[in-house]
Amino acid sequence: MESLNPNQFQIDLGYLLACNPNHHFPSIPSSREELAKECVQKGTELAQALANVLFLLPATEDVDGPIVKLPPPTTRLPREKPFPKPKPPTKWEEFAKRKGIKKHKKDKIVYDEQTNKWKRRYGYDRVNDDADIPIIEAKMTDEPGEDPFSTRKAEKKQRVEKQEKNRLKNLKHAERVGALPSHVQLAATALPITGSQVPQKKFSKTELAEVAGTAATSTASGGKFDKKLPGEKPQNMKGKHRKFLPVAQGRGMGSQEREQTEKILNKLISKNSHEPIDVNKAVNKLNVQKEKKQKYKQDKSSKSSSKSAGKLKPKKTSFKKPSRGSSKKGSSKKGSSKRGSSKKGSSKKGSSK
């Protein structure tokens, strides 16, 4: 290949990009094969120029080879998607701008005078929580027999509903302008992405059922205690189970186990493949293990022999003569029992008479 001048090419090492802005074909190629051949030739020249500049950079040695740290890129690449449109101001933001109201950052923790403790401004265990108020003072405008705690709950519910209604109005206004937030666009997949000409997608019945099933099973109870619409069927969402090899080996089980062990061994060998194997160290390790096994066997045999020697003792035999009256005792007892029984029977008979 001819000597290449890197100055005639524009090279960006950050992106590993090389191009020739002054390139032009002397004549238009007559066939597609000639055009491909010319492109391959120019591409090899650009790759060689990029490699030449790469090898000029300072490198650090590593096990896998020399490593080069690339400089930051200088080429400005074009943006894939258009810039998002600015979000339109809400009604409150417009009102605050007219009145000159500035937003001040509030502290997250506030002192609660009822409990004499520092508590959060919002959320669980917050300041001025309705659950912490045991007594509510009656007002002149209160109707008799009305529960003040239930009225507070109803007012809070109305405030939350009003806030949600305002939020949806703001989203509708942003949709008309074409400046919906990105997280809302991702959540509502039926809406097209801002700046694109993709038509709205219509979901089928099965797709809607799948989405409803995934939303229902996302709760802790798996959608067991959720309120169901009239005519809604229970969702059959099958979970994924881990697969294990069976305990009893059948046909083909040995090959599966062998494949698993081979995978593990290949991973371990590939991790330590760059380390050289010390043969002497491996042989010494095997010899030490053999010696330990032999010593353990010898100790075990010596212990068993000592235990058996202690157990073998001579049997003690008694040289005493059997007593003479032992044989007669049984006969005398039997005779006495018979006599006694006959006497008892005679006495009974006499008494019956």
Coordinates of C-alpha atoms in Angstrom, one line a residue:
M1 CA 0.0 0.0 0.0
E2 CA 1.2 3.5 -0.7
S3 CA 2.3 5.7 2.1
L4 CA -0.7 7.5 3.6
N5 CA -0.7 11.1 4.8
P6 CA -2.9 11.3 7.9
N7 CA -3.3 15.1 7.3
Q8 CA -5.5 14.5 4.2
F9 CA -8.0 12.6 6.4
Q10 CA -10.3 13.9 9.2
I11 CA -9.7 11.5 12.2
D12 CA -11.7 11.6 15.4
L13 CA -10.2 9.1 17.9
G14 CA -13.0 9.6 20.4
Y15 CA -15.5 7.9 18.1
L16 CA -12.8 5.9 16.1
L17 CA -14.0 7.8 13.0
A18 CA -12.0 8.6 9.9
C19 CA -13.2 10.3 6.7
N20 CA -11.9 11.9 3.6
P21 CA -13.8 15.1 2.8
N22 CA -11.7 15.7 -0.4
H23 CA -12.5 12.4 -2.0
H24 CA -14.1 12.3 -5.5
F25 CA -14.4 9.6 -8.2
P26 CA -12.3 10.4 -11.3
S27 CA -15.0 8.7 -13.4
I28 CA -18.4 7.2 -12.5
P29 CA -18.1 3.4 -12.1
S30 CA -19.8 1.4 -14.9
S31 CA -20.9 -1.5 -12.7
R32 CA -21.8 -2.2 -9.1
E33 CA -18.7 -4.5 -8.7
E34 CA -16.3 -1.7 -9.6
L35 CA -18.1 0.7 -7.2
A36 CA -17.8 -1.9 -4.3
K37 CA -14.1 -2.5 -5.2
E38 CA -13.4 1.2 -5.1
C39 CA -15.2 1.6 -1.7
V40 CA -13.3 -1.3 -0.2
Q41 CA -10.0 0.2 -1.3
K42 CA -10.8 3.6 0.1
G43 CA -12.1 2.0 3.3
T44 CA -8.9 0.1 3.9
E45 CA -6.9 3.3 3.4
L46 CA -9.0 5.0 6.1
A47 CA -8.7 2.1 8.5
Q48 CA -4.9 2.0 8.0
A49 CA -4.7 5.8 8.7
L50 CA -6.8 5.3 11.9
A51 CA -4.6 2.5 13.0
N52 CA -1.4 4.5 12.4
V53 CA -2.7 7.4 14.6
L54 CA -3.8 4.9 17.3
F55 CA -0.4 3.4 17.6
L56 CA 1.1 6.8 18.1
L57 CA -0.8 7.2 21.4
P58 CA 0.9 6.2 24.7
A59 CA -0.1 2.6 25.7
T60 CA 0.0 0.6 28.9
E61 CA 0.9 -3.1 29.0
D62 CA -1.7 -5.6 30.2
V63 CA -2.2 -9.4 30.1
D64 CA -4.5 -9.1 27.1
G65 CA -2.2 -6.7 25.3
P66 CA -1.5 -3.0 25.1
I67 CA -4.3 -0.7 26.2
V68 CA -4.8 2.9 24.9
K69 CA -6.9 5.6 26.5
L70 CA -8.9 7.4 23.8
P71 CA -9.2 11.2 23.9
P72 CA -12.7 12.8 24.1
P73 CA -14.6 13.1 20.8
T74 CA -14.6 16.3 18.8
T75 CA -17.2 15.5 16.1
R76 CA -20.8 16.7 16.9
L77 CA -23.2 14.0 15.9
P78 CA -26.8 15.0 14.9
R79 CA -29.7 14.4 17.3
E80 CA -31.9 11.4 16.5
K81 CA -35.2 12.8 17.9
P82 CA -36.3 16.4 17.8
F83 CA -36.1 18.6 20.9
P84 CA -39.2 18.4 23.1
K85 CA -41.5 21.3 23.0
P86 CA -41.6 23.6 26.1
K87 CA -44.3 22.6 28.6
P88 CA -47.2 25.1 28.7
P89 CA -47.7 26.9 32.1
T90 CA -50.6 25.7 34.3
K91 CA -53.4 28.0 35.6
W92 CA -51.7 28.5 38.9
E93 CA -48.3 29.3 37.3
E94 CA -50.0 31.9 35.1
F95 CA -51.8 33.4 38.2
A96 CA -48.6 33.5 40.2
K97 CA -46.8 35.2 37.3
R98 CA -49.6 37.9 37.1
K99 CA -49.6 38.5 40.8
G100 CA -45.8 38.3 41.2
I101 CA -45.9 35.3 43.6
K102 CA -42.5 33.7 43.9
K103 CA -42.1 30.0 44.9
H104 CA -40.2 29.6 48.2
K105 CA -38.6 26.3 49.2
K106 CA -40.3 24.9 52.4
D107 CA -38.6 22.9 55.1
K108 CA -39.4 19.2 55.1
I109 CA -39.5 19.0 58.9
V110 CA -41.9 21.2 61.0
Y111 CA -42.5 21.5 64.8
D112 CA -45.9 20.1 65.8
E113 CA -47.4 22.1 68.8
Q114 CA -50.0 19.4 69.5
T115 CA -47.4 16.6 70.2
N116 CA -44.4 18.8 70.9
K117 CA -42.3 16.9 68.3
W118 CA -40.6 17.6 65.0
K119 CA -42.5 15.9 62.2
R120 CA -42.7 15.8 58.4
R121 CA -44.7 18.4 56.6
Y122 CA -46.3 15.8 54.3
G123 CA -46.8 12.0 54.2
Y124 CA -47.0 9.5 57.1
D125 CA -46.9 10.9 60.7
R126 CA -47.2 14.4 59.4
V127 CA -47.9 17.7 61.2
N128 CA -51.6 18.5 62.1
D129 CA -52.6 15.0 61.2
D130 CA -56.4 14.3 61.7
A131 CA -55.5 11.0 63.5
D132 CA -53.6 12.9 66.2
I133 CA -56.6 15.2 67.1
P134 CA -58.7 13.6 69.8
I135 CA -61.1 16.6 70.3
I136 CA -62.5 19.1 67.8
E137 CA -64.0 22.3 69.1
A138 CA -67.6 22.9 67.9
K139 CA -68.4 26.1 65.9
M140 CA -71.5 28.2 65.8
T141 CA -72.2 27.2 62.2
D142 CA -72.0 23.4 62.9
E143 CA -75.3 21.6 62.6
P144 CA -76.4 19.5 65.6
G145 CA -75.8 15.8 65.4
E146 CA -73.1 16.2 62.7
D147 CA -69.8 14.3 63.1
P148 CA -66.9 16.7 62.6
F149 CA -64.4 13.9 61.9
S150 CA -66.5 12.5 59.0
T151 CA -66.9 16.0 57.6
R152 CA -63.1 16.5 57.7
K153 CA -62.7 13.2 55.8
A154 CA -65.3 14.2 53.2
E155 CA -63.6 17.7 52.7
K156 CA -60.2 16.0 52.2
K157 CA -61.6 13.6 49.7
Q158 CA -63.1 16.6 47.7
R159 CA -59.8 18.4 47.8
V160 CA -58.0 15.4 46.4
E161 CA -60.6 14.9 43.6
K162 CA -60.3 18.6 42.7
Q163 CA -56.5 18.4 42.5
E164 CA -56.7 15.3 40.2
K165 CA -59.2 17.0 38.0
N166 CA -56.9 20.0 37.6
R167 CA -54.0 17.8 36.8
L168 CA -55.9 16.0 34.0
K169 CA -56.9 19.4 32.6
N170 CA -53.3 20.5 32.5
L171 CA -52.3 17.3 30.7
K172 CA -55.1 17.8 28.1
H173 CA -53.9 21.4 27.5
A174 CA -50.3 20.1 27.1
E175 CA -51.6 17.4 24.6
R176 CA -53.2 20.1 22.4
V177 CA -50.0 22.0 22.2
G178 CA -48.0 18.7 21.7
A179 CA -45.9 19.0 24.8
L180 CA -46.9 16.0 26.9
P181 CA -44.3 14.9 29.5
S182 CA -42.1 12.0 28.4
H183 CA -43.2 9.8 31.3
V184 CA -46.8 10.3 30.4
Q185 CA -46.1 9.4 26.8
L186 CA -44.4 6.2 27.8
A187 CA -47.2 5.2 30.2
A188 CA -49.9 5.9 27.6
T189 CA -48.6 3.9 24.7
A190 CA -51.7 4.6 22.6
L191 CA -50.6 8.3 22.3
P192 CA -47.9 9.1 19.6
I193 CA -44.5 10.4 20.7
T194 CA -44.0 14.2 20.4
G195 CA -42.7 15.2 17.1
S196 CA -43.4 11.9 15.3
Q197 CA -46.1 11.2 12.7
V198 CA -47.0 7.8 13.9
P199 CA -50.8 7.2 14.0
Q200 CA -52.5 6.2 17.2
K201 CA -52.4 2.4 17.9
K202 CA -55.7 0.6 18.6
F203 CA -55.4 -2.2 21.1
S204 CA -57.3 -5.5 20.7
K205 CA -59.4 -7.1 23.4
T206 CA -56.7 -9.7 24.3
E207 CA -54.0 -7.0 24.6
L208 CA -56.2 -4.9 26.9
A209 CA -56.9 -8.0 29.0
E210 CA -53.2 -8.7 29.3
V211 CA -52.4 -5.2 30.4
A212 CA -55.3 -5.3 32.9
G213 CA -54.0 -8.6 34.2
T214 CA -50.4 -7.3 34.7
A215 CA -51.8 -4.2 36.5
A216 CA -53.9 -6.4 38.8
T217 CA -51.1 -8.8 39.7
S218 CA -48.8 -5.9 40.6
T219 CA -50.5 -5.5 44.0
A220 CA -49.3 -7.4 47.1
S221 CA -52.3 -9.7 47.0
G222 CA -51.9 -10.4 43.2
G223 CA -55.3 -8.7 42.4
K224 CA -57.3 -10.9 44.8
F225 CA -59.0 -8.1 46.7
D226 CA -59.2 -5.5 43.9
K227 CA -62.6 -4.2 42.8
K228 CA -63.7 -5.8 39.6
L229 CA -65.9 -4.4 36.9
P230 CA -69.2 -6.0 36.0
G231 CA -68.6 -8.9 33.6
E232 CA -64.8 -8.9 34.3
K233 CA -63.3 -12.4 34.4
P234 CA -60.6 -13.5 36.9
Q235 CA -57.1 -13.2 35.4
N236 CA -55.1 -16.4 34.9
M237 CA -51.6 -15.1 35.1
K238 CA -49.1 -18.0 35.3
G239 CA -45.9 -17.2 37.1
K240 CA -42.4 -18.3 36.0
H241 CA -40.9 -21.2 37.9
R242 CA -37.2 -22.1 38.1
K243 CA -36.3 -25.4 36.5
F244 CA -34.0 -27.9 38.3
L245 CA -32.6 -31.2 37.3
P246 CA -34.5 -34.2 38.7
V247 CA -33.1 -36.0 41.7
A248 CA -33.6 -39.5 40.1
Q249 CA -31.3 -40.0 37.1
G250 CA -33.2 -41.0 34.0
R251 CA -32.3 -41.3 30.4
G252 CA -30.1 -38.4 29.3
M253 CA -29.7 -37.0 32.8
G254 CA -26.0 -37.8 33.0
S255 CA -25.3 -35.8 29.8
Q256 CA -27.1 -32.7 31.2
E257 CA -25.1 -32.9 34.4
R258 CA -21.9 -33.3 32.4
E259 CA -22.8 -30.2 30.3
Q260 CA -23.4 -28.1 33.4
T261 CA -20.1 -29.2 35.0
E262 CA -18.2 -28.5 31.8
K263 CA -19.7 -25.0 31.6
I264 CA -18.6 -24.2 35.1
L265 CA -15.1 -25.6 34.5
N266 CA -14.7 -23.7 31.3
K267 CA -15.6 -20.5 33.1
L268 CA -13.1 -21.1 35.9
I269 CA -10.4 -22.1 33.4
S270 CA -11.1 -19.0 31.2
K271 CA -10.8 -16.7 34.2
N272 CA -7.3 -18.1 35.2
S273 CA -6.1 -19.0 31.7
H274 CA -3.4 -16.3 31.6
E275 CA -1.8 -17.6 34.8
P276 CA 1.0 -20.3 34.2
I277 CA 0.5 -23.7 35.9
D278 CA 3.2 -24.5 38.5
V279 CA 3.7 -28.3 38.1
N280 CA 6.0 -28.7 41.2
K281 CA 3.5 -26.9 43.4
A282 CA 0.6 -29.2 42.1
V283 CA 2.7 -32.4 42.7
N284 CA 3.7 -31.2 46.2
K285 CA 0.0 -30.5 47.0
L286 CA -1.0 -34.0 45.9
N287 CA 1.7 -35.6 48.0
V288 CA 0.7 -33.6 51.1
Q289 CA -3.0 -34.7 50.6
K290 CA -1.9 -38.4 50.3
E291 CA 0.2 -38.2 53.5
K292 CA -2.7 -36.7 55.4
K293 CA -5.0 -39.5 54.2
Q294 CA -2.5 -42.2 55.2
K295 CA -2.0 -40.6 58.6
Y296 CA -5.7 -40.4 59.2
K297 CA -6.2 -44.1 58.3
Q298 CA -3.3 -45.2 60.7
D299 CA -4.8 -43.2 63.6
K300 CA -8.2 -44.6 63.0
S301 CA -6.9 -48.2 62.9
S302 CA -4.9 -47.7 66.1
K303 CA -7.9 -46.4 67.9
S304 CA -10.1 -49.3 66.8
S305 CA -7.5 -51.9 67.9
S306 CA -7.2 -50.3 71.4
K307 CA -10.9 -50.3 71.8
S308 CA -11.2 -54.0 70.8
A309 CA -8.4 -55.0 73.3
G310 CA -10.2 -53.3 76.1
K311 CA -13.5 -55.1 75.3
L312 CA -12.0 -58.7 75.3
K313 CA -12.3 -59.8 79.0
P314 CA -12.5 -63.4 80.4
K315 CA -16.0 -64.5 81.3
K316 CA -16.7 -65.0 85.0
T317 CA -18.2 -68.5 85.8
S318 CA -19.8 -69.3 89.2
F319 CA -18.5 -72.4 91.0
K320 CA -21.2 -72.4 93.7
K321 CA -23.3 -75.6 94.2
P322 CA -27.1 -75.3 93.8
S323 CA -28.9 -75.4 97.2
R324 CA -30.7 -78.6 98.2
G325 CA -34.0 -77.1 99.2
S326 CA -34.5 -75.3 96.0
S327 CA -36.0 -78.3 94.2
K328 CA -38.3 -79.2 97.1
K329 CA -39.5 -75.7 97.7
G330 CA -41.5 -75.7 94.5
S331 CA -43.2 -79.0 95.3
S332 CA -44.0 -78.0 98.9
K333 CA -45.5 -74.8 97.7
K334 CA -47.6 -76.6 95.1
G335 CA -48.8 -79.1 97.7
S336 CA -49.7 -76.5 100.2
S337 CA -51.6 -74.5 97.6
K338 CA -53.6 -77.5 96.6
R339 CA -54.4 -78.4 100.2
G340 CA -55.4 -74.9 101.0
S341 CA -57.7 -74.8 98.0
S342 CA -59.4 -78.1 99.0
K343 CA -59.9 -76.8 102.5
K344 CA -61.4 -73.6 101.3
G345 CA -63.8 -75.5 99.0
S346 CA -64.9 -77.8 101.9
S347 CA -65.5 -74.8 104.2
K348 CA -67.6 -73.2 101.5
K349 CA -69.7 -76.3 101.0
G350 CA -70.3 -76.6 104.8
S351 CA -71.4 -73.0 104.9
S352 CA -73.8 -73.5 102.0
K353 CA -75.4 -76.4 103.7

